[in-house]
Coordinates of C-alpha atoms and ligand atoms in Angstrom, one line a residue:
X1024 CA -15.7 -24.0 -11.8
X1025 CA -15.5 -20.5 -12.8
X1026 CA -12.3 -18.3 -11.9
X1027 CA -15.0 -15.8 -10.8
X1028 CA -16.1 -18.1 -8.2
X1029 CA -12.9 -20.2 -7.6
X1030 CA -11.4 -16.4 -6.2
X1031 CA -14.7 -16.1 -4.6
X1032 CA -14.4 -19.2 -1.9
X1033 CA -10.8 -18.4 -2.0
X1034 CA -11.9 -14.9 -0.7
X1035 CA -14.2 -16.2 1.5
X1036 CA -11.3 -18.6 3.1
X1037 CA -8.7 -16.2 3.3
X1038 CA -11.4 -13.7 5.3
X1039 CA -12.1 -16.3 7.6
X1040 CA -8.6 -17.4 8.1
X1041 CA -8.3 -13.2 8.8
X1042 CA -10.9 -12.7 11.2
X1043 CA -10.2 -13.5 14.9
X1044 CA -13.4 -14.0 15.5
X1045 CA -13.3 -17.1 13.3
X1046 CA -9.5 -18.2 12.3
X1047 CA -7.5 -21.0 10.3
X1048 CA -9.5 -23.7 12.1
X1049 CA -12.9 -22.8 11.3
X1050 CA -11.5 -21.7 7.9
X1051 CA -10.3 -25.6 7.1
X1052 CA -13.5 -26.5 8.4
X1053 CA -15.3 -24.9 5.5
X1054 CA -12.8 -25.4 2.9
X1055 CA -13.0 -29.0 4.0
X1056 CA -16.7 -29.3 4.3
X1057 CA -18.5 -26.9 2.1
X1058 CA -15.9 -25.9 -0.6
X1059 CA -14.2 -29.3 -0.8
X1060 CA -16.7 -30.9 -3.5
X1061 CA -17.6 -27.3 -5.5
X1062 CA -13.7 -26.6 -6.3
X1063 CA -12.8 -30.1 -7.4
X1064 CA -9.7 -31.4 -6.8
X1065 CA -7.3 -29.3 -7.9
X1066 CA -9.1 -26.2 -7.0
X1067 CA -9.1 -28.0 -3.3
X1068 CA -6.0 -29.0 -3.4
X1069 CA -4.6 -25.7 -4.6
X1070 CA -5.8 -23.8 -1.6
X1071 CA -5.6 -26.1 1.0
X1072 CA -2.0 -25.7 0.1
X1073 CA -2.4 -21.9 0.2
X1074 CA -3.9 -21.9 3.2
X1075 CA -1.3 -24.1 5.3
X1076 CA 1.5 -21.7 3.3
X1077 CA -0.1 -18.4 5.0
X1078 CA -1.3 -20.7 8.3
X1079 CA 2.5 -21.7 8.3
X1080 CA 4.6 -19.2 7.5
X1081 CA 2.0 -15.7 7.6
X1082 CA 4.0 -13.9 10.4
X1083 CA 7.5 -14.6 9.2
X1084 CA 7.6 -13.7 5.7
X1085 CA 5.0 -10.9 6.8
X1086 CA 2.9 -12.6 4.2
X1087 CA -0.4 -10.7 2.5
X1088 CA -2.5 -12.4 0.4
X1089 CA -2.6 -11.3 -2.9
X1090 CA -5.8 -10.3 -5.0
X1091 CA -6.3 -11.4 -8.1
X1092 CA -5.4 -8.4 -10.3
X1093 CA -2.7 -10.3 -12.6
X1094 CA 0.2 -10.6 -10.7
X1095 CA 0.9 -13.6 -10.9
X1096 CA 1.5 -14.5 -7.4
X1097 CA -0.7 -16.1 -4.3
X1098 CA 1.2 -13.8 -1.7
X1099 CA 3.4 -11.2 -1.4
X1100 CA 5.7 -10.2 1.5
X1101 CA 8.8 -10.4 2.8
X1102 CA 11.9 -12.8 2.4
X1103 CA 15.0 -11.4 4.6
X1104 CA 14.7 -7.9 3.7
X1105 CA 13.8 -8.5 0.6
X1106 CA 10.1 -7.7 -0.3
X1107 CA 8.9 -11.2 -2.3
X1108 CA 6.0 -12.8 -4.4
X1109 CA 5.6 -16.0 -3.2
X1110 CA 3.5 -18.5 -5.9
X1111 CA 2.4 -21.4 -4.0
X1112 CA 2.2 -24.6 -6.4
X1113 CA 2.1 -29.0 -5.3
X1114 CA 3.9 -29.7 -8.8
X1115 CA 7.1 -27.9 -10.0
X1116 CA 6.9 -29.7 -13.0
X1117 CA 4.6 -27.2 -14.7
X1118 CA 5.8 -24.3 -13.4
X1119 CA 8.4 -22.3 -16.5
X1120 CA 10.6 -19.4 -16.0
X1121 CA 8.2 -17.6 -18.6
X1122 CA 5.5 -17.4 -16.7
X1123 CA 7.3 -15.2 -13.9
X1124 CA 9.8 -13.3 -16.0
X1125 CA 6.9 -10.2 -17.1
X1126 CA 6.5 -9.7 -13.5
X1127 CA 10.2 -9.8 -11.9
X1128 CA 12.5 -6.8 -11.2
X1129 CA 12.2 -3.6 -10.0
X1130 CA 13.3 -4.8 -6.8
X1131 CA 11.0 -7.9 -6.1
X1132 CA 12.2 -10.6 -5.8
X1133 CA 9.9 -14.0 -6.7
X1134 CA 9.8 -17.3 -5.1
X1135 CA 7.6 -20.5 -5.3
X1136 CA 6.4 -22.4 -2.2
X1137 CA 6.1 -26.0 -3.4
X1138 CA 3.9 -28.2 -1.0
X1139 CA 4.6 -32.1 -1.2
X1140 CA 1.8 -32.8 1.5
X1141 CA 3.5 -32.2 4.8
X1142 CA 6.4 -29.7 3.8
X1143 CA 6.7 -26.8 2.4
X1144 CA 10.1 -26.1 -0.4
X1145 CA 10.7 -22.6 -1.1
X1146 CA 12.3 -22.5 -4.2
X1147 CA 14.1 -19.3 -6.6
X1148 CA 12.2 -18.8 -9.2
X1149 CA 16.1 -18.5 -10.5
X1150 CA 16.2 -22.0 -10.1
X1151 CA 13.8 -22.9 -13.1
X1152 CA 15.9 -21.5 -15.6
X1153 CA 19.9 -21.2 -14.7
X1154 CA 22.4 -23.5 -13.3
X1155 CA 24.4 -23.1 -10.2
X1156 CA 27.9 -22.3 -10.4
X1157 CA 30.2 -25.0 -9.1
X1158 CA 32.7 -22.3 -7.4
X1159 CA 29.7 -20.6 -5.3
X1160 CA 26.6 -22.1 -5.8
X1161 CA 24.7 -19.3 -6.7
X1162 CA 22.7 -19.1 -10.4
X1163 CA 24.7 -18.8 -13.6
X1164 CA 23.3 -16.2 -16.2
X1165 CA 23.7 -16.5 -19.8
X1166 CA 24.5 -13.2 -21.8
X1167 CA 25.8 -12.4 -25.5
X1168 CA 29.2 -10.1 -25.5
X1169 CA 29.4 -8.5 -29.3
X1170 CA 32.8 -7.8 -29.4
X1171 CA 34.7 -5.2 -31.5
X1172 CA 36.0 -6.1 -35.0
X1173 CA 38.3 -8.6 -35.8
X1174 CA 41.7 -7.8 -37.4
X1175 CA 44.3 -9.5 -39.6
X1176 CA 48.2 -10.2 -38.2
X1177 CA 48.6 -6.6 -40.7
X1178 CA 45.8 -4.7 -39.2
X1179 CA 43.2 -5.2 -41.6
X1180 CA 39.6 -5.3 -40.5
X1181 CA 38.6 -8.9 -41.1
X1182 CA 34.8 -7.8 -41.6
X1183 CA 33.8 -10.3 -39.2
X1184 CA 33.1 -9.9 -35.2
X1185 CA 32.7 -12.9 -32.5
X1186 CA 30.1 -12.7 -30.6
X1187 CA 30.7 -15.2 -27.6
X1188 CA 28.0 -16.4 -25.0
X1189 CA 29.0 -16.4 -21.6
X1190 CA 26.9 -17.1 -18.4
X1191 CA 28.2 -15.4 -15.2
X1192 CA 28.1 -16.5 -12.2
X1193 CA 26.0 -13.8 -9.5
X1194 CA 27.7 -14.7 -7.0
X1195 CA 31.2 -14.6 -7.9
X1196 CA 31.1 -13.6 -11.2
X1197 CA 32.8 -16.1 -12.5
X1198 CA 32.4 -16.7 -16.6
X1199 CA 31.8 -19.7 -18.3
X1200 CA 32.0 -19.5 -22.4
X1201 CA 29.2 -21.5 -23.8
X1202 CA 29.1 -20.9 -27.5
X1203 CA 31.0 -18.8 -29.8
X1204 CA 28.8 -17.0 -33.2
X1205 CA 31.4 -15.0 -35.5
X1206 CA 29.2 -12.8 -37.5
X1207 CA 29.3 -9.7 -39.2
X1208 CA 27.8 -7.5 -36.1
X1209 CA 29.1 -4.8 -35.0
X1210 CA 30.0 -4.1 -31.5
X1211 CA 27.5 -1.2 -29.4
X1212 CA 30.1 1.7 -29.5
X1213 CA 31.1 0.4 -33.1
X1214 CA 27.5 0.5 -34.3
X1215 CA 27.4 4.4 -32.6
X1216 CA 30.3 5.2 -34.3
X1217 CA 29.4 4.1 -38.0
X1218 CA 25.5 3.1 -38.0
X1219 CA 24.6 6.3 -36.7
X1220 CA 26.3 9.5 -38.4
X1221 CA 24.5 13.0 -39.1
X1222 CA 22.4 12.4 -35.4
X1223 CA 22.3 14.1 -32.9
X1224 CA 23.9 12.5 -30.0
X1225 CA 20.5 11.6 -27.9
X1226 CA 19.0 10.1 -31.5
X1227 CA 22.2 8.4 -31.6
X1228 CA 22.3 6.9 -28.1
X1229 CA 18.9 6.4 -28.9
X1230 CA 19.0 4.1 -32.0
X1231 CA 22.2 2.0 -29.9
X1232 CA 20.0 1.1 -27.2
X1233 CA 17.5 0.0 -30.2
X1234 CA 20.2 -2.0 -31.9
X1235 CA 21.2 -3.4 -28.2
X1236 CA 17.7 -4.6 -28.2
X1237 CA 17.4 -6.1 -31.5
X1238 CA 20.5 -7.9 -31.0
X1239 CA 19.2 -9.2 -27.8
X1240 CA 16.0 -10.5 -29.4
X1241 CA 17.8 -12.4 -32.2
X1242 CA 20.3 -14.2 -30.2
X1243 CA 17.6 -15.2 -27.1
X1244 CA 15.5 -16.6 -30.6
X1245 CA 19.0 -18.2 -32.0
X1246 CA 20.3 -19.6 -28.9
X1247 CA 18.7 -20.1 -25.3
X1248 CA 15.4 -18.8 -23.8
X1249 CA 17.3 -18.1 -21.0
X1250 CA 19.7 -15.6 -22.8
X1251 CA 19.6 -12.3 -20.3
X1252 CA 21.6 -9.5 -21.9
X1253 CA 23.8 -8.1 -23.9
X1254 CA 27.2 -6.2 -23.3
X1255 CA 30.5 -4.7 -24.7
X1256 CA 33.3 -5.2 -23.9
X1257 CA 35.8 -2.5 -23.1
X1258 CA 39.1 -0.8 -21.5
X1259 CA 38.8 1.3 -18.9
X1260 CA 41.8 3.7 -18.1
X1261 CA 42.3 3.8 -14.2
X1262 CA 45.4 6.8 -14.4
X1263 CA 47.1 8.9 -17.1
X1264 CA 49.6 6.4 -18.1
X1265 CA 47.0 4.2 -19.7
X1266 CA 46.8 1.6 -16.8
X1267 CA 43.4 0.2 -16.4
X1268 CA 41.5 -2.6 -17.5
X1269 CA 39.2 -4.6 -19.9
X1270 CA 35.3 -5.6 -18.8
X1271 CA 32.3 -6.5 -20.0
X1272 CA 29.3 -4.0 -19.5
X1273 CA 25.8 -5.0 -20.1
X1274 CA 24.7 -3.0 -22.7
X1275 CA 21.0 -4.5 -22.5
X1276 CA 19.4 -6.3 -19.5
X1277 CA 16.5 -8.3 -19.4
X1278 CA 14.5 -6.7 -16.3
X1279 CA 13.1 -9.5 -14.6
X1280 CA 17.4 -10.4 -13.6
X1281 CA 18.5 -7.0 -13.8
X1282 CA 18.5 -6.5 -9.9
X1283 CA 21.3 -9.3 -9.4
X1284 CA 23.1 -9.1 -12.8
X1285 CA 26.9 -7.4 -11.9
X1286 CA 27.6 -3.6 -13.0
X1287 CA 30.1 -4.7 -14.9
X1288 CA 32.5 -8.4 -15.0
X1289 CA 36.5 -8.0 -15.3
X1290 CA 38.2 -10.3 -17.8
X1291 CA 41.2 -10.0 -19.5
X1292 CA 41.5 -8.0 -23.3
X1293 CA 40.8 -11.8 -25.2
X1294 CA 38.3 -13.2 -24.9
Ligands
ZN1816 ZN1 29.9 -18.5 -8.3
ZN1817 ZN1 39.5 -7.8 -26.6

């Protein structure tokens, strides 16, 4: 079967299923009868599970069916107050955070509705790709932190950096080191500083969000998919007297977590 007419009948259902002159019944009716044989199985089975997902659960996640323009979702609506794609699937197995990712952020958020025959899971898309802390329970992020220059016991620049991997927790922000790279790569404000003289200040900026995403695109190759971002970290003076203190600052986030990574995590000056 053809996409073409696959999102034809699926039309055809969802209009039914729409009209209150005809409804969900008469709408199973012909996806039972007339539809079942032409979509094949999984076709059928597909949008039977659709169709019980908006049947279901329609008025209380405010659910719309979605066209398809390449969005990558069945439905989109509302989950709590937060307006939601919901991908309806019968086997988790072969769903990958990658397909999702291009078309997360910007304040939706992205779920999947998996249907085992009677029930219906919803599921974080989250949950295909990061752990859950053991503190909160909420989904662990993995970032790269390029760190300022290392120095000698005398104060000489070692010509090396560490570049640790962390993944913080969204919930509590708790960090969790995961692997430690010691390379020489400068840190974001050390790369503006040296890497970027006779600029302009925008050009400079500029070229530092370019090396942010470079750096990003190396270690997500080196190390994990899942890799999300990369920050700096810093001091930040709080008075006159020099009290403040040390954070890390994402310097580059991937936008499909960008909504729930922290501003910025507190930690102590070594890390
Ligand atoms: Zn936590
Ligand atoms: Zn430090």
């Amino acid at each position: 079967m053809s996409a073409h007419n696959y999102n034809e009948i699926r039309r055809i259902i969802f209009s039914t299923a729409n009209n209150p002159n005809k409804g969900f019944l008469l709408a199973h009716e012909w996806l039972d009868s007339t539809y079942k044989s032409k979509l094949g199985y999984k076709g059928y089975s597909g949008l039977k599970a659709e169709l019980n997902f908006y049947q279901r659960y329609g008025q209380d996640f405010k659910l719309t069916v979605a066209g398809d323009m390449g969005e990558h979702a069945d439905f989109s609506g509302m989950y709590g107050s937060l307006a939601t794609r919901f991908d309806v699937t019968t086997n988790i197995d072969y769903k990958k955070f990658s397909e999702y990712e291009p078309f997360m952020g910007n304040g939706i958020s992205y779920k999947i509705a998996l249907y085992d025959k009677t029930n219906f899971e919803v599921i974080d898309v989250l949950d295909l790709a990061f752990p859950n802390c053991q503190w909160c329970g909420e989904h662990e992020i993995p970032f790269v932190a390029l760190l300022g220059e290392n120095y000698n016991r005398h104060g000489m620049p070692l010509m090396h950096n560490d570049q640790p991997t962390f993944s913080v927790c969204i919930g509590c922000q708790s960090l969790r080191e995961l692997k430690r790279n010691i390379d020489f790569i400068p840190s974001p404000s050390e790369y503006f500083e040296r890497h970027a003289m006779g600029e302009t200040e925008e050009q400079r900026l500029k070229s530092t969000q370019q090396y942010n995403i470079e750096q990003y695109k190396y270690f997500r190759r080196e190390f994990t998919d899942n890799l999300m971002g990369i920050a700096s970290h810093s001091y930040h003076m709080t008075d006159r007297k020099g009290d403040g203190y040390w954070s890390l600052n994402f310097t580059f986030q991937n936008r499909a977590v960008s909504d729930v990574l922290p501003f910025e995590i507190e930690c102590g000056h070594d890390i």
